[in-house]
Protein backbone atom coordinates (compact mmCIF):
# COMPACT_ATOMS: atom_id res chain seq x y z
CA MET A 1 -74.17 -32.13 -29.24
CA PRO A 2 -73.66 -35.59 -29.94
CA GLU A 3 -76.26 -36.59 -32.88
CA PHE A 4 -78.17 -39.21 -30.54
CA HIS A 5 -79.07 -36.43 -28.29
CA ASP A 6 -81.15 -34.81 -30.95
CA PRO A 7 -84.47 -34.49 -29.90
CA SER A 8 -85.83 -36.41 -32.61
CA ARG A 9 -83.38 -39.35 -31.84
CA LEU A 10 -84.76 -39.55 -28.25
CA LEU A 11 -88.06 -39.34 -29.04
CA ALA A 12 -87.51 -42.17 -31.09
CA LEU A 13 -85.40 -44.26 -28.11
CA GLY A 14 -88.59 -43.54 -26.07
CA HIS A 15 -91.04 -45.22 -29.10
CA ASP A 16 -88.24 -47.82 -29.34
CA TRP A 17 -88.19 -48.31 -25.33
CA ILE A 18 -92.06 -48.77 -25.42
CA ALA A 19 -92.58 -50.79 -28.43
CA ALA A 20 -89.57 -53.29 -27.05
CA TRP A 21 -91.48 -53.77 -23.28
CA ASN A 22 -94.96 -54.29 -25.26
CA ALA A 23 -92.90 -57.17 -27.96
CA ARG A 24 -92.33 -58.30 -24.49
CA ASP A 25 -88.69 -58.61 -25.64
CA LEU A 26 -86.16 -58.29 -22.69
CA GLU A 27 -83.15 -58.62 -24.72
CA ARG A 28 -84.73 -55.89 -27.14
CA VAL A 29 -84.87 -53.55 -23.72
CA LEU A 30 -81.94 -54.72 -22.44
CA ALA A 31 -79.90 -53.55 -26.26
CA LEU A 32 -80.85 -49.91 -25.01
CA TYR A 33 -78.77 -49.81 -22.09
CA SER A 34 -75.18 -49.23 -21.65
CA ASP A 35 -73.58 -52.22 -19.50
CA ASP A 36 -72.84 -50.24 -16.21
CA THR A 37 -76.41 -49.07 -16.22
CA GLU A 38 -78.32 -47.87 -12.98
CA MET A 39 -82.08 -48.43 -12.79
CA THR A 40 -83.96 -47.47 -9.41
CA SER A 41 -87.57 -47.86 -9.08
CA ASP A 42 -89.96 -48.44 -5.22
CA ARG A 43 -90.89 -51.88 -7.03
CA ILE A 44 -86.91 -53.20 -6.99
CA PRO A 45 -87.21 -54.21 -3.24
CA ALA A 46 -90.50 -56.09 -4.18
CA PHE A 47 -88.56 -58.17 -5.97
CA GLY A 48 -86.27 -59.05 -3.47
CA PHE A 49 -83.04 -56.81 -5.44
CA GLY A 50 -82.44 -54.70 -2.66
CA ALA A 51 -83.68 -52.69 -0.12
CA SER A 52 -81.72 -49.52 -2.07
CA GLY A 53 -84.15 -49.77 -4.73
CA THR A 54 -80.91 -49.37 -7.39
CA VAL A 55 -79.79 -52.47 -9.65
CA ARG A 56 -76.74 -51.59 -10.68
CA GLY A 57 -75.28 -53.56 -14.14
CA LYS A 58 -76.95 -54.90 -17.15
CA ALA A 59 -76.56 -58.51 -15.40
CA GLN A 60 -78.85 -57.28 -12.34
CA LEU A 61 -81.30 -55.67 -14.26
CA ARG A 62 -82.03 -58.85 -16.52
CA ALA A 63 -82.18 -60.71 -13.37
CA TYR A 64 -84.73 -58.10 -12.20
CA TRP A 65 -86.56 -57.56 -15.25
CA SER A 66 -86.23 -61.32 -15.46
CA ALA A 67 -88.69 -61.48 -12.13
CA ALA A 68 -90.71 -59.03 -13.13
CA LEU A 69 -92.00 -60.23 -16.06
CA ALA A 70 -92.87 -63.51 -14.50
CA GLN A 71 -95.03 -61.95 -12.49
CA LEU A 72 -96.33 -60.02 -14.88
CA PRO A 73 -97.89 -61.76 -17.98
CA GLU A 74 -100.59 -59.55 -18.79
CA LEU A 75 -97.63 -55.80 -18.80
CA HIS A 76 -98.68 -53.90 -21.81
CA PHE A 77 -97.79 -49.99 -22.00
CA GLU A 78 -99.32 -47.47 -23.81
CA LEU A 79 -97.27 -44.26 -24.98
CA ILE A 80 -98.93 -40.89 -23.27
CA ASP A 81 -96.06 -38.51 -23.83
CA LEU A 82 -92.55 -37.71 -24.79
CA TYR A 83 -90.13 -35.00 -22.51
CA VAL A 84 -86.65 -34.72 -24.23
CA SER A 85 -83.66 -32.68 -22.44
CA PRO A 86 -80.41 -32.94 -24.06
CA ASP A 87 -79.28 -36.35 -22.48
CA SER A 88 -82.77 -37.92 -21.45
CA VAL A 89 -86.68 -38.69 -22.21
CA VAL A 90 -88.89 -38.97 -19.78
CA VAL A 91 -91.27 -41.53 -20.91
CA PHE A 92 -94.65 -41.09 -19.78
CA TYR A 93 -97.00 -44.00 -20.16
CA ARG A 94 -99.89 -46.24 -18.38
CA ASN A 95 -99.60 -49.76 -17.58
CA GLU A 96 -101.43 -52.57 -17.83
CA ARG A 97 -103.08 -51.76 -14.63
CA GLY A 98 -104.12 -48.13 -15.69
CA LYS A 99 -101.51 -46.69 -13.95
CA LYS A 100 -99.42 -43.48 -14.92
CA ILE A 101 -95.62 -43.68 -14.40
CA CYS A 102 -93.09 -41.62 -16.09
CA GLU A 103 -89.81 -43.48 -16.96
CA TYR A 104 -86.61 -41.06 -16.80
CA LEU A 105 -83.77 -42.26 -18.83
CA ARG A 106 -81.16 -40.04 -19.02
CA LEU A 107 -77.90 -41.46 -21.92
CA ASP A 108 -74.61 -41.85 -22.11
CA ASP A 109 -71.96 -40.17 -24.56
CA GLN A 110 -72.54 -43.36 -26.70
CA GLY A 111 -75.89 -43.13 -27.07
CA LYS A 112 -76.99 -46.34 -24.51
CA ILE A 113 -78.97 -45.28 -21.69
CA ARG A 114 -76.88 -45.00 -18.43
CA GLN A 115 -79.75 -44.65 -15.64
CA GLY A 116 -83.24 -45.04 -15.51
CA SER A 117 -85.65 -44.35 -12.67
CA ALA A 118 -89.50 -45.49 -12.79
CA ASN A 119 -91.69 -42.77 -11.08
CA HIS A 120 -94.13 -43.75 -10.01
CA PRO A 121 -97.13 -41.68 -8.11
CA VAL A 122 -97.74 -42.16 -4.13
CA HIS A 123 -101.40 -41.76 -4.05
């Protein structure tokens, strides 16, 4: 197993992800992602980035998150828990509106996030 798939490294990635968002540092967040990353969220269409709910590539991800950050000046994530598998981490957190969200982050063989999925409650 590659060193970056060690559970302690995956937990560190989850903490870094939360810290980067709370700093509102988009470039710091994007540095955690691979150039060919994919992100899926039911929030993507609302920001005008396609009905599929998926953005592909770091440039499209930057555009989507830039738009989202501009509309969410109070954005803040409170970490609830982290869950790891051999190649992924799930970041369970509460956002600034009190909503609980699970962010599934799958890593590539370089230790960068290759696939992300924001999972929101239905109710």
